[in-house]
């Protein structure tokens, strides 16, 4: 019987080597990843060293009041503070007794100009550095709120019926008749949007550069008198009479987040980075982390009178008004809001009620609008000591301001509750957004107070959706698809520009020539002779990345 044949086949050892140690493609990917990590580390180290070198040249230092052991800072009065400061700082503390209050006020982003509006019709603006008045007029109507727009040359005033736009001479230049019975105004500078809310509970965003209303959503919660916007991501926060706070973006027709913060109407609100402070008629003021809506970080009882106005300085000092008393708290947002805030300063107004509070940028000044005028208080440590020339600069010319802000305008469709940097991209982000868009239910109510918000009546579920509901649902899906399409096109163009720049740099092509080649390859000339971006999606995606490269 013949013996079994022995296999003499020689196996390819490269297959086993690839399985054990990875193929060439995998090795190339790992090498590129390591190279990117090394590059980012070098960039981070260079930025750190540059920041350390620049910090040596900073002329001023920020500091708070320091007292001896056993003493407290909140017993220090404004008269004692004024006796220990120089003449220039003393001029910044003033008080105006006026007869058309209560008064609302606002500063420009650089802190140089102030405007004030009295509820009985007085409207004025002046330069707080030179103390030069620009105008002081009477609009002969109720003034509910005032808000600077792009610069001191345009001011929005919410009057009795409509929102009016004035220039720096007190001349009315426009009337926004689409915005009726407005209570609150917020200007979102990076997006050039003016947000407003009023008697009808309709939140609207209006582009002041083009004049069009980019979005208008109904809150279905009645009149709203509390509105703030997060400067980090552009999200609008609304405080309602049922004790809830809702977060809104112009891209969604319903609230992105709804959280129960008080057992009574929300009275005032302030936002600082990732934290939000609210006060309500239940007598409490709470601190919330906007990265986790389910838990309150700090809760403090104020008494019978709830805080009617709140404001946060550049360094994180919280100011709140309790009738005619003004209190400043320190360490509210330190260590994630986990420590008990300490009372820093306090001031009592005589026979006056505080209506509005605003901090002046880059100065240790807090402006207060009361029932009988306005006053400015010294609050050491409230402002950033050194301003950045690329940020709002109180000493730059008007032409620099206008050109720079027009170039820095960000599309409003980038506003989201997710804290992402402009231009940042995550591969799983589009998939997550598509999964969230498939949910057809209403926005979940986050029970932040620990008690469930129960409806008084059980509503019967409709058997069939109405035609209006179907149309609204289709419009929402179409809008979501357009946003996703814009994001995908945005990322493809970004990657294409990066690849082309990398190849041109290898060919030792200069920066100006490289940009011209990229623009010629990714755009075309139409019949009018203008250059247009190729593809179905128009926008500033290519131009933004061409400017950054």
Coordinates of C-alpha atoms in Angstrom, one line a residue:
X1 CA 0.0 0.0 0.0
X2 CA 1.5 3.3 -1.1
X3 CA 2.4 5.7 1.7
X4 CA 0.8 9.1 2.0
X5 CA 2.3 11.8 -0.1
X6 CA 4.1 14.6 1.8
X7 CA 3.2 18.1 0.6
X8 CA 6.1 19.9 -0.8
X9 CA 4.3 23.3 -1.4
X10 CA 6.3 26.3 -0.3
X11 CA 4.0 28.9 1.3
X12 CA 4.6 32.5 0.7
X13 CA 6.1 34.0 3.9
X14 CA 5.1 37.5 3.0
X15 CA 1.5 36.7 3.7
X16 CA 2.3 35.5 7.2
X17 CA 4.5 38.6 7.7
X18 CA 1.7 40.9 6.6
X19 CA -0.8 39.3 8.9
X20 CA 1.6 39.4 11.8
X21 CA 3.1 42.9 11.3
X22 CA 0.8 44.6 8.9
X23 CA 1.0 45.4 5.2
X24 CA 2.7 48.2 3.5
X25 CA -0.5 50.3 3.3
X26 CA -1.1 49.8 7.0
X27 CA 2.5 50.8 7.8
X28 CA 2.2 53.9 5.6
X29 CA -1.0 54.9 7.5
X30 CA 0.8 54.4 10.9
X31 CA 3.8 56.4 9.6
X32 CA 1.5 59.3 8.5
X33 CA -0.3 59.2 11.8
X34 CA 2.9 59.4 13.7
X35 CA 4.1 62.3 11.5
X36 CA 0.9 64.2 12.1
X37 CA 1.2 63.7 15.9
X38 CA 4.8 65.0 15.8
X39 CA 3.7 68.0 13.7
X40 CA 0.9 68.9 16.1
X41 CA 3.2 68.5 19.1
X42 CA 5.7 70.9 17.5
X43 CA 2.9 73.4 16.7
X44 CA 1.6 73.2 20.3
X45 CA 5.1 73.7 21.7
X46 CA 5.7 76.6 19.4
X47 CA 2.4 78.2 20.5
X48 CA 3.3 77.7 24.1
X49 CA 6.7 79.2 23.8
X50 CA 5.3 82.2 21.8
X51 CA 2.6 82.8 24.5
X52 CA 5.2 82.7 27.3
X53 CA 7.5 85.1 25.4
X54 CA 4.6 87.5 24.7
X55 CA 3.4 87.3 28.3
X56 CA 6.7 88.9 29.4
X57 CA 5.8 92.0 27.4
X58 CA 2.3 92.4 28.9
X59 CA 2.2 95.8 30.7
X60 CA -0.7 95.2 33.1
X61 CA -1.6 92.5 35.6
X62 CA -5.1 91.5 36.7
X63 CA -5.7 91.3 40.4
X64 CA -8.5 91.2 43.0
X65 CA -8.8 92.9 46.4
X66 CA -6.5 91.2 48.9
X67 CA -7.2 91.6 52.6
X68 CA -5.6 90.4 55.8
X69 CA -6.5 87.3 57.6
X70 CA -9.9 87.6 59.4
X71 CA -11.1 90.5 57.2
X72 CA -13.7 90.4 54.4
X73 CA -13.8 92.1 51.1
X74 CA -17.6 92.7 50.9
X75 CA -17.4 95.3 53.7
X76 CA -15.3 97.6 51.6
X77 CA -17.3 100.5 50.2
X78 CA -17.0 102.4 47.0
X79 CA -15.8 105.5 48.8
X80 CA -12.9 103.5 50.3
X81 CA -12.0 102.1 46.8
X82 CA -12.1 105.5 45.2
X83 CA -9.7 106.8 47.9
X84 CA -7.0 104.2 46.8
X85 CA -7.1 104.6 43.0
X86 CA -5.5 107.1 40.6
X87 CA -7.2 110.2 39.1
X88 CA -7.9 108.5 35.8
X89 CA -9.8 105.6 37.4
X90 CA -11.8 108.1 39.6
X91 CA -13.1 109.7 36.4
X92 CA -14.6 106.4 35.3
X93 CA -16.8 106.2 38.3
X94 CA -19.8 108.6 37.9
X95 CA -23.5 108.8 38.6
X96 CA -26.2 110.4 36.5
X97 CA -29.5 111.3 38.1
X98 CA -32.2 111.2 35.3
X99 CA -36.0 111.4 35.4
X100 CA -37.1 109.1 32.5
X101 CA -36.2 105.7 34.1
X102 CA -36.0 102.9 34.7
X103 CA -33.0 102.6 32.4
X104 CA -31.5 99.9 30.2
X105 CA -27.9 100.3 28.9
X106 CA -25.3 98.6 26.7
X107 CA -21.6 98.8 25.9
X108 CA -19.9 98.2 22.6
X109 CA -17.8 95.1 22.4
X110 CA -14.6 97.1 22.9
X111 CA -16.1 98.9 25.9
X112 CA -15.5 102.4 24.6
X113 CA -19.1 103.6 24.0
X114 CA -22.2 103.4 26.1
X115 CA -25.9 103.9 25.1
X116 CA -28.8 104.2 27.5
X117 CA -32.5 104.1 27.1
X118 CA -35.2 105.2 29.5
X119 CA -38.5 103.5 29.6
X120 CA -40.2 106.9 29.2
X121 CA -38.4 107.7 25.9
X122 CA -35.0 109.1 26.7
X123 CA -32.2 107.7 24.4
X124 CA -28.5 108.8 24.6
X125 CA -25.0 107.7 23.7
X126 CA -21.6 108.9 24.8
X127 CA -17.9 108.0 24.8
X128 CA -16.9 106.7 28.2
X129 CA -13.2 107.3 27.6
X130 CA -13.4 110.9 26.5
X131 CA -16.8 111.5 28.2
X132 CA -17.9 113.0 25.0
X133 CA -21.7 112.9 24.4
X134 CA -22.9 112.1 20.9
X135 CA -26.7 112.7 21.3
X136 CA -29.4 112.9 23.9
X137 CA -32.9 112.7 22.4
X138 CA -36.5 111.7 23.3
X139 CA -38.1 109.1 21.0
X140 CA -41.5 109.9 22.6
X141 CA -42.3 106.2 23.0
X142 CA -41.7 103.4 25.4
X143 CA -38.1 102.1 25.2
X144 CA -37.8 98.4 26.3
X145 CA -34.3 97.6 25.3
X146 CA -31.2 99.0 23.6
X147 CA -28.4 97.1 21.8
X148 CA -25.3 98.1 19.9
X149 CA -24.9 96.4 16.5
X150 CA -21.7 96.0 14.6
X151 CA -20.1 99.2 16.1
X152 CA -21.1 102.4 17.7
X153 CA -22.5 103.8 14.5
X154 CA -25.7 101.6 14.6
X155 CA -27.9 101.0 17.6
X156 CA -31.1 98.9 17.8
X157 CA -33.9 100.2 20.1
X158 CA -36.9 98.1 21.0
X159 CA -39.7 100.7 21.2
X160 CA -43.4 100.6 21.9
X161 CA -44.4 98.7 18.7
X162 CA -41.4 98.1 16.4
X163 CA -37.6 97.9 16.5
X164 CA -35.9 101.0 15.2
X165 CA -32.2 101.5 14.1
X166 CA -30.4 104.7 14.9
X167 CA -27.0 106.0 13.9
X168 CA -24.4 107.7 16.1
X169 CA -26.1 111.1 15.6
X170 CA -29.5 110.0 16.9
X171 CA -31.1 109.9 13.5
X172 CA -33.4 107.0 12.7
X173 CA -32.1 105.1 9.6
X174 CA -34.4 102.1 9.5
X175 CA -37.5 100.6 11.1
X176 CA -37.9 96.8 11.4
X177 CA -41.6 96.3 11.1
X178 CA -41.3 92.6 11.1
X179 CA -40.4 92.7 14.8
X180 CA -43.4 93.8 16.8
X181 CA -43.8 94.3 20.6
X182 CA -40.2 93.2 21.2
X183 CA -38.9 92.9 24.8
X184 CA -35.3 91.6 24.4
X185 CA -32.6 92.2 21.9
X186 CA -29.3 90.3 21.5
X187 CA -26.7 91.0 18.8
X188 CA -24.5 88.0 17.7
X189 CA -21.4 89.7 16.4
X190 CA -19.6 86.8 14.6
X191 CA -22.8 86.0 12.6
X192 CA -24.1 89.6 12.1
X193 CA -27.5 88.5 13.4
X194 CA -29.9 90.5 15.6
X195 CA -32.0 88.1 17.7
X196 CA -35.3 89.3 19.3
X197 CA -38.2 88.0 21.3
X198 CA -41.3 89.7 22.6
X199 CA -45.0 89.5 23.5
X200 CA -46.0 86.9 20.9
X201 CA -43.2 84.4 21.9
X202 CA -41.7 84.4 18.4
X203 CA -37.9 84.2 18.2
X204 CA -36.4 85.7 15.1
X205 CA -32.9 86.2 13.7
X206 CA -32.3 89.1 11.3
X207 CA -29.1 89.6 9.3
X208 CA -28.2 93.2 9.6
X209 CA -25.7 93.1 6.7
X210 CA -28.4 92.0 4.1
X211 CA -31.6 92.9 6.0
X212 CA -33.3 89.5 5.6
X213 CA -34.9 87.4 8.3
X214 CA -32.9 84.2 8.3
X215 CA -35.1 82.3 10.7
X216 CA -38.3 82.8 12.8
X217 CA -39.5 80.2 15.3
X218 CA -42.5 80.1 17.6
X219 CA -41.8 79.0 21.1
X220 CA -45.5 78.3 22.0
X221 CA -44.7 79.4 25.6
X222 CA -46.3 82.9 25.7
X223 CA -44.5 86.2 26.2
X224 CA -40.8 86.0 27.0
X225 CA -38.7 88.7 28.8
X226 CA -35.5 86.8 29.5
X227 CA -33.0 86.1 26.7
X228 CA -29.3 85.6 26.5
X229 CA -26.9 84.2 23.9
X230 CA -23.8 82.0 24.4
X231 CA -20.9 83.9 22.9
X232 CA -19.0 80.6 22.4
X233 CA -21.4 78.8 20.1
X234 CA -24.1 81.4 19.3
X235 CA -27.0 79.5 20.9
X236 CA -30.0 81.5 22.2
X237 CA -31.2 80.8 25.7
X238 CA -34.8 81.7 26.6
X239 CA -36.3 81.8 30.1
X240 CA -40.0 81.2 30.3
X241 CA -42.8 81.7 32.8
X242 CA -43.2 77.9 33.4
X243 CA -39.7 77.7 34.9
X244 CA -38.0 76.2 31.9
X245 CA -35.1 77.4 29.8
X246 CA -35.0 76.5 26.1
X247 CA -32.0 76.5 23.8
X248 CA -32.6 77.6 20.2
X249 CA -30.6 77.7 16.9
X250 CA -31.8 79.2 13.6
X251 CA -31.2 75.8 11.9
X252 CA -33.9 74.0 13.9
X253 CA -37.6 74.8 14.1
X254 CA -37.9 73.5 17.6
X255 CA -35.9 73.9 20.8
X256 CA -32.7 71.9 20.8
X257 CA -32.8 71.5 24.6
X258 CA -35.5 72.2 27.2
X259 CA -34.6 72.0 30.8
X260 CA -36.6 72.7 34.0
X261 CA -34.6 75.1 36.2
X262 CA -37.1 76.6 38.6
X263 CA -40.5 75.9 40.2
X264 CA -41.6 79.4 39.1
X265 CA -41.0 81.9 36.3
X266 CA -37.4 82.5 35.3
X267 CA -36.5 86.1 36.2
X268 CA -32.9 86.6 35.0
X269 CA -30.1 84.6 33.4
X270 CA -26.4 84.9 32.7
X271 CA -24.0 82.7 30.6
X272 CA -20.2 82.4 31.0
X273 CA -18.3 79.8 28.8
X274 CA -19.9 76.4 29.5
X275 CA -21.9 77.6 32.5
X276 CA -25.3 79.2 33.0
X277 CA -26.7 81.0 36.0
X278 CA -30.5 81.4 36.4
X279 CA -32.8 82.9 39.0
X280 CA -36.5 82.4 39.5
X281 CA -39.5 83.4 41.5
X282 CA -39.0 80.4 43.8
X283 CA -36.2 82.5 45.5
X284 CA -33.2 80.4 44.3
X285 CA -30.4 81.1 41.9
X286 CA -28.7 78.1 40.3
X287 CA -25.5 77.3 38.4
X288 CA -25.7 74.8 35.6
X289 CA -23.1 73.1 33.4
X290 CA -24.2 73.3 29.7
X291 CA -22.3 70.1 29.0
X292 CA -24.6 68.2 31.3
X293 CA -28.1 69.5 31.6
X294 CA -29.3 67.0 34.3
X295 CA -27.5 68.3 37.3
X296 CA -27.4 71.6 39.1
X297 CA -23.8 72.5 40.3
X298 CA -24.8 75.1 42.9
X299 CA -28.1 76.2 44.4
X300 CA -28.5 79.1 46.8
X301 CA -31.6 80.7 48.4
X302 CA -31.8 84.5 48.2
X303 CA -35.0 85.2 50.1
X304 CA -38.3 86.8 49.3
X305 CA -36.8 89.0 46.5
X306 CA -35.4 87.1 43.5
X307 CA -32.4 88.5 41.6
X308 CA -34.0 90.7 38.9
X309 CA -30.8 91.2 36.8
X310 CA -27.5 89.3 36.3
X311 CA -24.3 89.8 34.4
X312 CA -20.9 88.1 34.3
X313 CA -17.6 89.9 33.8
X314 CA -14.7 88.9 31.5
X315 CA -12.9 87.2 34.5
X316 CA -16.0 85.4 35.7
X317 CA -17.3 87.7 38.4
X318 CA -21.1 87.3 38.8
X319 CA -23.2 90.3 39.6
X320 CA -26.8 90.2 40.6
X321 CA -29.4 92.7 41.9
X322 CA -31.7 92.1 44.8
X323 CA -34.0 95.0 44.7
X324 CA -31.8 98.0 45.4
X325 CA -28.8 95.9 46.6
X326 CA -26.0 94.8 44.2
X327 CA -23.9 91.8 45.0
X328 CA -20.7 90.5 43.3
X329 CA -19.7 86.8 43.7
X330 CA -16.3 85.3 43.1
X331 CA -15.3 81.7 42.3
X332 CA -18.8 80.9 40.8
X333 CA -17.3 79.1 37.8
X334 CA -14.0 77.9 39.3
X335 CA -13.3 74.1 39.5
X336 CA -16.3 73.3 37.5
X337 CA -18.7 75.2 39.8
X338 CA -18.1 72.7 42.5
X339 CA -17.1 75.1 45.3
X340 CA -19.4 77.5 47.2
X341 CA -19.2 81.0 45.7
X342 CA -18.0 83.7 48.0
X343 CA -19.4 87.2 48.3
X344 CA -16.8 89.6 46.9
X345 CA -18.4 93.1 47.0
X346 CA -21.8 94.6 47.6
X347 CA -23.4 98.0 47.2
X348 CA -26.7 99.4 48.3
X349 CA -28.6 102.0 46.3
X350 CA -30.8 104.4 48.2
X351 CA -34.4 104.5 47.1
X352 CA -33.5 103.0 43.8
X353 CA -34.3 99.7 42.1
X354 CA -31.7 98.1 39.8
X355 CA -33.0 97.3 36.4
X356 CA -29.9 96.4 34.3
X357 CA -26.3 95.5 34.8
X358 CA -23.4 95.6 32.3
X359 CA -19.7 95.2 32.7
X360 CA -17.3 97.3 30.7
X361 CA -14.8 95.3 28.6
X362 CA -11.1 95.6 29.6
X363 CA -12.0 97.8 32.6
X364 CA -12.8 97.1 36.2
X365 CA -16.1 99.0 35.8
X366 CA -19.7 97.8 36.3
X367 CA -22.5 100.0 34.9
X368 CA -25.9 99.8 36.6
X369 CA -29.2 101.1 35.2
X370 CA -31.6 102.0 38.0
X371 CA -35.1 103.6 38.3
X372 CA -33.6 107.1 38.6
X373 CA -30.5 107.0 36.4
X374 CA -27.3 105.2 35.8
X375 CA -24.2 104.7 37.9
X376 CA -20.8 103.1 37.5
X377 CA -19.1 101.1 40.2
X378 CA -15.4 100.0 40.7
X379 CA -15.0 96.3 40.8
X380 CA -11.3 95.3 41.0
X381 CA -10.5 92.3 38.9
X382 CA -13.6 92.4 36.7
X383 CA -11.9 93.2 33.3
X384 CA -9.1 91.6 31.4
X385 CA -5.9 93.7 32.0
X386 CA -4.5 93.3 28.5
X387 CA -6.6 93.5 25.3
X388 CA -5.7 91.6 22.1
X389 CA -5.2 93.8 19.0
X390 CA -6.9 91.1 16.9
X391 CA -9.9 91.1 19.3
X392 CA -12.2 94.1 19.8
X393 CA -9.7 96.9 20.3
X394 CA -10.9 100.2 22.0
X395 CA -8.2 102.2 20.2
X396 CA -8.5 100.9 16.6
X397 CA -9.8 103.0 13.8
X398 CA -13.4 102.7 12.4
X399 CA -12.1 101.5 8.9
X400 CA -10.2 98.6 10.5
X401 CA -13.3 97.6 12.5
X402 CA -15.6 97.5 9.5
X403 CA -13.3 95.6 7.2
X404 CA -12.1 93.1 9.7
X405 CA -15.6 92.2 10.9
X406 CA -17.0 91.8 7.4
X407 CA -14.2 89.3 6.6
X408 CA -14.8 87.4 9.9
X409 CA -18.5 86.9 9.3
X410 CA -19.5 83.3 10.0
X411 CA -22.5 81.6 8.3
X412 CA -25.5 81.2 10.6
X413 CA -25.9 77.5 9.7
X414 CA -22.8 76.7 11.7
X415 CA -24.6 77.5 15.0
X416 CA -25.0 74.3 17.0
X417 CA -25.3 73.3 20.7
X418 CA -22.2 71.1 20.2
X419 CA -19.0 72.9 21.1
X420 CA -17.1 72.4 17.9
X421 CA -14.5 74.8 16.5
X422 CA -15.3 76.5 13.2
X423 CA -13.9 74.2 10.4
X424 CA -13.5 71.2 12.7
X425 CA -14.7 67.9 11.4
X426 CA -15.5 64.6 12.9
X427 CA -16.3 61.6 10.7
X428 CA -19.1 60.3 13.0
X429 CA -20.7 63.8 13.4
X430 CA -22.7 63.6 10.2
X431 CA -24.0 60.1 11.0
X432 CA -25.0 61.2 14.5
X433 CA -26.9 64.2 13.0
X434 CA -28.7 62.0 10.5
X435 CA -29.7 59.5 13.3
X436 CA -31.0 62.4 15.4
X437 CA -33.0 63.8 12.5
X438 CA -34.9 60.5 12.1
X439 CA -36.6 60.9 15.5
X440 CA -40.1 62.1 15.0
X441 CA -41.1 62.7 18.6
X442 CA -41.0 66.1 20.4
X443 CA -38.0 67.5 22.1
X444 CA -37.4 65.6 25.4
X445 CA -37.7 67.8 28.5
X446 CA -34.7 67.5 30.7
X447 CA -35.9 67.3 34.3
X448 CA -33.1 69.3 35.9
X449 CA -34.9 70.0 39.2
X450 CA -35.5 66.3 40.0
X451 CA -39.3 66.5 39.6
X452 CA -41.1 65.3 36.5
X453 CA -42.9 68.0 34.5
X454 CA -46.3 66.4 34.1
X455 CA -49.0 67.7 31.8
X456 CA -52.4 68.4 33.3
X457 CA -54.3 66.7 30.5
X458 CA -53.5 63.5 28.6
X459 CA -53.6 64.3 24.9
X460 CA -54.9 61.7 22.5
X461 CA -52.5 60.7 19.8
X462 CA -53.8 61.6 16.4
X463 CA -54.5 58.7 14.1
X464 CA -53.4 60.5 11.0
X465 CA -51.1 63.4 10.5
X466 CA -52.6 66.5 9.0
X467 CA -51.4 67.9 5.7
X468 CA -49.7 70.8 7.5
X469 CA -47.8 68.4 9.7
X470 CA -46.7 66.4 6.7
X471 CA -45.5 69.5 4.9
X472 CA -43.7 70.8 8.0
X473 CA -42.0 67.4 8.5
X474 CA -40.9 67.3 4.9
X475 CA -39.6 70.9 5.1
X476 CA -37.6 70.0 8.2
X477 CA -36.1 66.9 6.6
X478 CA -35.3 68.8 3.4
X479 CA -33.5 71.5 5.6
X480 CA -31.5 68.8 7.4
X481 CA -30.5 67.2 4.1
X482 CA -29.3 70.5 2.8
X483 CA -27.3 71.2 5.9
X484 CA -25.7 67.7 5.7
X485 CA -25.0 68.2 2.0
X486 CA -23.3 71.5 2.8
X487 CA -21.2 69.9 5.5
X488 CA -20.1 67.1 3.2
X489 CA -19.2 69.5 0.4
X490 CA -17.5 71.7 2.9
X491 CA -15.2 68.9 4.1
X492 CA -14.5 67.6 0.5
X493 CA -13.4 71.1 -0.5
X494 CA -11.3 71.5 2.6
X495 CA -9.5 68.2 2.0
X496 CA -9.0 69.0 -1.7
X497 CA -7.5 72.4 -0.9
X498 CA -5.1 70.8 1.6
X499 CA -4.0 68.1 -0.9
X500 CA -3.4 70.7 -3.6
X501 CA -1.5 72.9 -1.3
X502 CA 0.7 70.0 -0.1
X503 CA 1.5 69.0 -3.7
X504 CA 2.3 72.6 -4.7
X505 CA 4.6 73.1 -1.7
X506 CA 6.5 70.0 -2.7
X507 CA 6.9 71.6 -6.2
X508 CA 8.2 74.7 -4.4
X509 CA 5.4 76.9 -5.7
X510 CA 5.0 80.2 -3.8
X511 CA 1.9 81.0 -1.7
X512 CA 0.3 83.5 -4.0
X513 CA 0.8 81.4 -7.1
X514 CA -0.5 78.3 -5.2
X515 CA -3.7 80.1 -4.2
X516 CA -4.3 81.3 -7.8
X517 CA -3.9 77.8 -9.2
X518 CA -6.3 76.3 -6.6
X519 CA -8.9 78.9 -7.3
X520 CA -8.6 78.4 -11.0
X521 CA -8.9 74.6 -10.6
X522 CA -11.9 74.7 -8.3
X523 CA -13.9 77.6 -9.9
X524 CA -15.1 78.7 -13.3
X525 CA -15.8 81.9 -15.1
X526 CA -19.5 82.5 -15.9
X527 CA -21.0 84.6 -18.7
X528 CA -20.7 87.8 -16.7
X529 CA -17.0 87.3 -16.2
X530 CA -17.2 86.5 -12.5
X531 CA -15.5 83.5 -10.8
X532 CA -17.9 80.9 -9.3
X533 CA -17.2 77.8 -7.3
X534 CA -17.8 74.5 -9.1
X535 CA -20.5 72.1 -7.7
X536 CA -24.1 72.4 -6.7
X537 CA -23.4 73.9 -3.3
X538 CA -22.5 77.6 -3.3
X539 CA -20.9 79.3 -0.3
X540 CA -17.8 80.6 1.4
X541 CA -16.2 77.3 2.1
X542 CA -13.5 77.5 -0.5
X543 CA -12.8 81.2 0.1
X544 CA -12.4 80.7 3.8
X545 CA -9.9 78.0 3.5
X546 CA -8.1 79.8 0.7
X547 CA -7.6 82.8 3.0
X548 CA -6.4 80.6 5.9
X549 CA -3.8 78.7 3.8

